[in-house]
Amino acid sequence: MPGVAPLPFAPQAVVFDMDGLMLDSERAINACMARAARELGHDLPDALWLAMVGRGEAVCRAMLAGRVGEDAADALLARSGALYDAVAAAGIDHRPGIVELLRLLVARGIPRAVATSTRRPLAIAKLRAAGLLDYFDAVCTSSDVARPKPAPDVYLLAAERLGVEPARCLVLEDSPTGVRAALAAGMTPVQVPDMLAPDEEVRALGHRIVASLAEAQRLLEARLAEQA
């Protein structure tokens, strides 16, 4: 992985984002939002859905309300939510490499948590439908904290529930919002971009960026090999 710095330590825990990192759900969410907007007669740009990636429900609602008004935003979110619930219940596809990485961590006895901006009932349902829930020692959601990403709250809660100092946690994220949350928590993030390519502002944060979960796994394996 030329140009990607080795991990500075062997992590005592790994904390995962969910949507766009483990599950190929960002495309599904965006498609449901776009479909709901069309059904309700709104002409909204695709860039709006991309701008919502990695953000909490309240932020997304405010972004929509600024475009279509409060009542129309609520109606659009209700319709898109119903569409998305049906997709999630059927099981959302994994992002490539996630199962292999989780199996490695289980085999090495490294604790694992989810830290997601999704609310708890939907997060649990999505992880269960995708067959991933049992890999995790803790699932932390936006329902469990006062402030969503990019605030550090959900990551700090994950560290607390795992009983590991934030500085000893590795974070895997796809979105800039999540990377900022991990950095604010004092953790070491590795970004695996999905729909949003890192721009100059994001790269200036100085974190590690890799092309796939397989590359993230190789970074981790190299550090574990050094420790051994």
One Martini backbone bead per residue (centre of mass of N, CA, C, O) as a GRO file, in nm:
protein
  228
    1MET     BB    1   0.070   0.054   0.030
    2PRO     BB    2   0.141   0.316  -0.106
    3GLY     BB    3   0.136   0.604   0.113
    4VAL     BB    4   0.063   0.426   0.370
    5ALA     BB    5   0.077   0.435   0.686
    6PRO     BB    6   0.143   0.278   0.942
    7LEU     BB    7   0.041   0.166   1.218
    8PRO     BB    8   0.112   0.287   1.549
    9PHE     BB    9  -0.062   0.035   1.651
   10ALA     BB   10  -0.209  -0.223   1.829
   11PRO     BB   11  -0.520  -0.278   1.857
   12GLN     BB   12  -0.772  -0.330   2.117
   13ALA     BB   13  -0.982  -0.207   1.905
   14VAL     BB   14  -1.269  -0.211   1.675
   15VAL     BB   15  -1.447   0.047   1.495
   16PHE     BB   16  -1.760   0.060   1.319
   17ASP     BB   17  -1.913   0.150   1.073
   18MET     BB   18  -2.189   0.093   0.853
   19ASP     BB   19  -2.273   0.284   0.633
   20GLY     BB   20  -2.056   0.217   0.355
   21LEU     BB   21  -1.867   0.000   0.508
   22MET     BB   22  -2.041  -0.277   0.550
   23LEU     BB   23  -2.281  -0.152   0.389
   24ASP     BB   24  -2.461  -0.104   0.075
   25SER     BB   25  -2.660   0.166   0.169
   26GLU     BB   26  -2.625   0.445   0.037
   27ARG     BB   27  -2.757   0.379  -0.234
   28ALA     BB   28  -3.030   0.298  -0.117
   29ILE     BB   29  -3.097   0.559   0.024
   30ASN     BB   30  -3.076   0.749  -0.220
   31ALA     BB   31  -3.291   0.605  -0.392
   32CYS     BB   32  -3.527   0.651  -0.190
   33MET     BB   33  -3.513   0.957  -0.185
   34ALA     BB   34  -3.551   1.007  -0.489
   35ARG     BB   35  -3.820   0.860  -0.516
   36ALA     BB   36  -3.981   1.026  -0.311
   37ALA     BB   37  -3.943   1.297  -0.450
   38ARG     BB   38  -4.083   1.224  -0.713
   39GLU     BB   39  -4.359   1.135  -0.594
   40LEU     BB   40  -4.384   1.443  -0.452
   41GLY     BB   41  -4.268   1.665  -0.671
   42HIS     BB   42  -3.949   1.685  -0.647
   43ASP     BB   43  -3.660   1.883  -0.757
   44LEU     BB   44  -3.367   1.711  -0.681
   45PRO     BB   45  -3.042   1.677  -0.637
   46ASP     BB   46  -2.794   1.443  -0.606
   47ALA     BB   47  -2.608   1.619  -0.422
   48LEU     BB   48  -2.788   1.607  -0.171
   49TRP     BB   49  -2.751   1.306  -0.101
   50LEU     BB   50  -2.444   1.317  -0.072
   51ALA     BB   51  -2.443   1.534   0.162
   52MET     BB   52  -2.582   1.313   0.370
   53VAL     BB   53  -2.350   1.146   0.411
   54GLY     BB   54  -2.302   1.057   0.755
   55ARG     BB   55  -2.557   1.184   0.865
   56GLY     BB   56  -2.793   1.273   1.060
   57GLU     BB   57  -3.129   1.304   1.079
   58ALA     BB   58  -3.148   1.607   1.161
   59VAL     BB   59  -2.965   1.717   0.937
   60CYS     BB   60  -3.123   1.608   0.694
   61ARG     BB   61  -3.386   1.753   0.756
   62ALA     BB   62  -3.272   2.040   0.739
   63MET     BB   63  -3.182   2.022   0.444
   64LEU     BB   64  -3.465   1.971   0.330
   65ALA     BB   65  -3.619   2.214   0.453
   66GLY     BB   66  -3.446   2.426   0.293
   67ARG     BB   67  -3.591   2.327   0.017
   68VAL     BB   68  -3.924   2.236   0.101
   69GLY     BB   69  -3.984   2.232   0.391
   70GLU     BB   70  -4.109   2.094   0.671
   71ASP     BB   71  -4.351   1.919   0.575
   72ALA     BB   72  -4.216   1.801   0.320
   73ALA     BB   73  -3.982   1.667   0.467
   74ASP     BB   74  -4.149   1.471   0.638
   75ALA     BB   75  -4.283   1.325   0.398
   76LEU     BB   76  -4.025   1.230   0.260
   77LEU     BB   77  -3.907   1.068   0.499
   78ALA     BB   78  -4.142   0.874   0.532
   79ARG     BB   79  -4.129   0.749   0.250
   80SER     BB   80  -3.829   0.667   0.243
   81GLY     BB   81  -3.844   0.491   0.497
   82ALA     BB   82  -4.038   0.279   0.384
   83LEU     BB   83  -3.861   0.192   0.150
   84TYR     BB   84  -3.606   0.116   0.321
   85ASP     BB   85  -3.725  -0.098   0.509
   86ALA     BB   86  -3.767  -0.305   0.283
   87VAL     BB   87  -3.469  -0.331   0.208
   88ALA     BB   88  -3.355  -0.407   0.490
   89ALA     BB   89  -3.531  -0.666   0.540
   90ALA     BB   90  -3.383  -0.822   0.295
   91GLY     BB   91  -3.095  -0.732   0.287
   92ILE     BB   92  -2.787  -0.594   0.273
   93ASP     BB   93  -2.516  -0.566   0.118
   94HIS     BB   94  -2.197  -0.617   0.132
   95ARG     BB   95  -1.894  -0.515   0.169
   96PRO     BB   96  -1.601  -0.583   0.064
   97GLY     BB   97  -1.436  -0.777   0.330
   98ILE     BB   98  -1.591  -0.783   0.605
   99VAL     BB   99  -1.591  -1.081   0.696
  100GLU     BB  100  -1.287  -1.129   0.697
  101LEU     BB  101  -1.221  -0.915   0.909
  102LEU     BB  102  -1.399  -1.018   1.140
  103ARG     BB  103  -1.269  -1.300   1.159
  104LEU     BB  104  -0.991  -1.201   1.241
  105LEU     BB  105  -1.074  -1.060   1.506
  106VAL     BB  106  -1.191  -1.305   1.642
  107ALA     BB  107  -0.932  -1.483   1.627
  108ARG     BB  108  -0.765  -1.248   1.797
  109GLY     BB  109  -0.953  -1.111   2.023
  110ILE     BB  110  -1.079  -0.842   1.906
  111PRO     BB  111  -1.268  -0.602   1.977
  112ARG     BB  112  -1.614  -0.504   1.874
  113ALA     BB  113  -1.778  -0.217   1.714
  114VAL     BB  114  -2.053  -0.005   1.666
  115ALA     BB  115  -2.078   0.330   1.494
  116THR     BB  116  -2.387   0.497   1.438
  117SER     BB  117  -2.634   0.721   1.289
  118THR     BB  118  -2.828   0.516   1.337
  119ARG     BB  119  -3.092   0.393   1.469
  120ARG     BB  120  -3.134   0.126   1.663
  121PRO     BB  121  -3.358  -0.049   1.533
  122LEU     BB  122  -3.237  -0.037   1.243
  123ALA     BB  123  -2.951  -0.131   1.300
  124ILE     BB  124  -3.021  -0.411   1.409
  125ALA     BB  125  -3.184  -0.508   1.164
  126LYS     BB  126  -2.954  -0.482   0.953
  127LEU     BB  127  -2.743  -0.664   1.087
  128ARG     BB  128  -2.918  -0.916   1.104
  129ALA     BB  129  -2.997  -0.943   0.799
  130ALA     BB  130  -2.672  -0.949   0.722
  131GLY     BB  131  -2.514  -1.133   0.945
  132LEU     BB  132  -2.343  -0.927   1.173
  133LEU     BB  133  -2.422  -0.896   1.475
  134ASP     BB  134  -2.246  -1.138   1.616
  135TYR     BB  135  -1.957  -0.985   1.583
  136PHE     BB  136  -2.052  -0.797   1.826
  137ASP     BB  137  -2.012  -0.639   2.148
  138ALA     BB  138  -2.120  -0.356   2.024
  139VAL     BB  139  -2.400  -0.115   1.978
  140CYS     BB  140  -2.381   0.216   1.853
  141THR     BB  141  -2.606   0.496   1.846
  142SER     BB  142  -2.798   0.781   1.806
  143SER     BB  143  -2.987   0.688   2.051
  144ASP     BB  144  -2.727   0.695   2.274
  145VAL     BB  145  -2.685   1.006   2.204
  146ALA     BB  146  -2.675   1.356   2.187
  147ARG     BB  147  -2.456   1.350   1.948
  148PRO     BB  148  -2.371   1.348   1.635
  149LYS     BB  149  -2.205   1.320   1.381
  150PRO     BB  150  -1.893   1.476   1.440
  151ALA     BB  151  -1.924   1.395   1.704
  152PRO     BB  152  -1.775   1.169   1.951
  153ASP     BB  153  -1.988   1.009   2.122
  154VAL     BB  154  -2.019   0.722   1.982
  155TYR     BB  155  -1.715   0.649   2.017
  156LEU     BB  156  -1.691   0.679   2.322
  157LEU     BB  157  -1.904   0.465   2.386
  158ALA     BB  158  -1.763   0.227   2.255
  159ALA     BB  159  -1.513   0.230   2.436
  160GLU     BB  160  -1.662   0.196   2.702
  161ARG     BB  161  -1.805  -0.080   2.631
  162LEU     BB  162  -1.516  -0.222   2.576
  163GLY     BB  163  -1.283  -0.114   2.773
  164VAL     BB  164  -1.129   0.112   2.591
  165GLU     BB  165  -0.916   0.328   2.499
  166PRO     BB  166  -0.936   0.550   2.248
  167ALA     BB  167  -0.620   0.540   2.171
  168ARG     BB  168  -0.668   0.203   2.117
  169CYS     BB  169  -0.850   0.272   1.866
  170LEU     BB  170  -0.985   0.154   1.572
  171VAL     BB  171  -1.117   0.311   1.277
  172LEU     BB  172  -1.389   0.254   1.043
  173GLU     BB  173  -1.449   0.460   0.753
  174ASP     BB  174  -1.617   0.651   0.482
  175SER     BB  175  -1.669   0.934   0.605
  176PRO     BB  176  -1.590   1.253   0.695
  177THR     BB  177  -1.771   1.270   0.942
  178GLY     BB  178  -1.655   1.015   1.082
  179VAL     BB  179  -1.362   1.099   1.094
  180ARG     BB  180  -1.407   1.345   1.276
  181ALA     BB  181  -1.521   1.187   1.513
  182ALA     BB  182  -1.274   1.008   1.567
  183LEU     BB  183  -1.071   1.235   1.615
  184ALA     BB  184  -1.233   1.368   1.851
  185ALA     BB  185  -1.195   1.089   2.024
  186GLY     BB  186  -0.883   0.991   1.984
  187MET     BB  187  -0.864   0.826   1.727
  188THR     BB  188  -0.783   0.585   1.462
  189PRO     BB  189  -0.842   0.643   1.132
  190VAL     BB  190  -0.978   0.453   0.853
  191GLN     BB  191  -1.046   0.521   0.522
  192VAL     BB  192  -1.329   0.388   0.314
  193PRO     BB  193  -1.439   0.490   0.046
  194ASP     BB  194  -1.733   0.537  -0.141
  195MET     BB  195  -1.915   0.795  -0.261
  196LEU     BB  196  -1.688   0.979  -0.123
  197ALA     BB  197  -1.435   1.155  -0.222
  198PRO     BB  198  -1.158   1.283  -0.112
  199ASP     BB  199  -1.065   1.589  -0.044
  200GLU     BB  200  -0.845   1.822   0.052
  201GLU     BB  201  -0.972   1.870   0.330
  202VAL     BB  202  -0.972   1.574   0.419
  203ARG     BB  203  -0.668   1.507   0.372
  204ALA     BB  204  -0.574   1.729   0.587
  205LEU     BB  205  -0.627   1.548   0.845
  206GLY     BB  206  -0.406   1.289   0.822
  207HIS     BB  207  -0.521   1.028   0.751
  208ARG     BB  208  -0.605   0.717   0.654
  209ILE     BB  209  -0.628   0.594   0.307
  210VAL     BB  210  -0.825   0.347   0.145
  211ALA     BB  211  -0.973   0.133  -0.109
  212SER     BB  212  -1.022  -0.106   0.110
  213LEU     BB  213  -1.076  -0.355   0.336
  214ALA     BB  214  -0.833  -0.522   0.250
  215GLU     BB  215  -0.626  -0.297   0.308
  216ALA     BB  216  -0.696  -0.262   0.604
  217GLN     BB  217  -0.619  -0.551   0.680
  218ARG     BB  218  -0.319  -0.531   0.603
  219LEU     BB  219  -0.246  -0.318   0.805
  220LEU     BB  220  -0.321  -0.485   1.054
  221GLU     BB  221  -0.148  -0.738   1.001
  222ALA     BB  222   0.125  -0.594   1.005
  223ARG     BB  223   0.105  -0.500   1.303
  224LEU     BB  224   0.059  -0.779   1.433
  225ALA     BB  225   0.325  -0.903   1.333
  226GLU     BB  226   0.512  -0.711   1.488
  227GLN     BB  227   0.410  -0.785   1.769
  228ALA     BB  228   0.481  -1.099   1.738
   0.00000   0.00000   0.00000
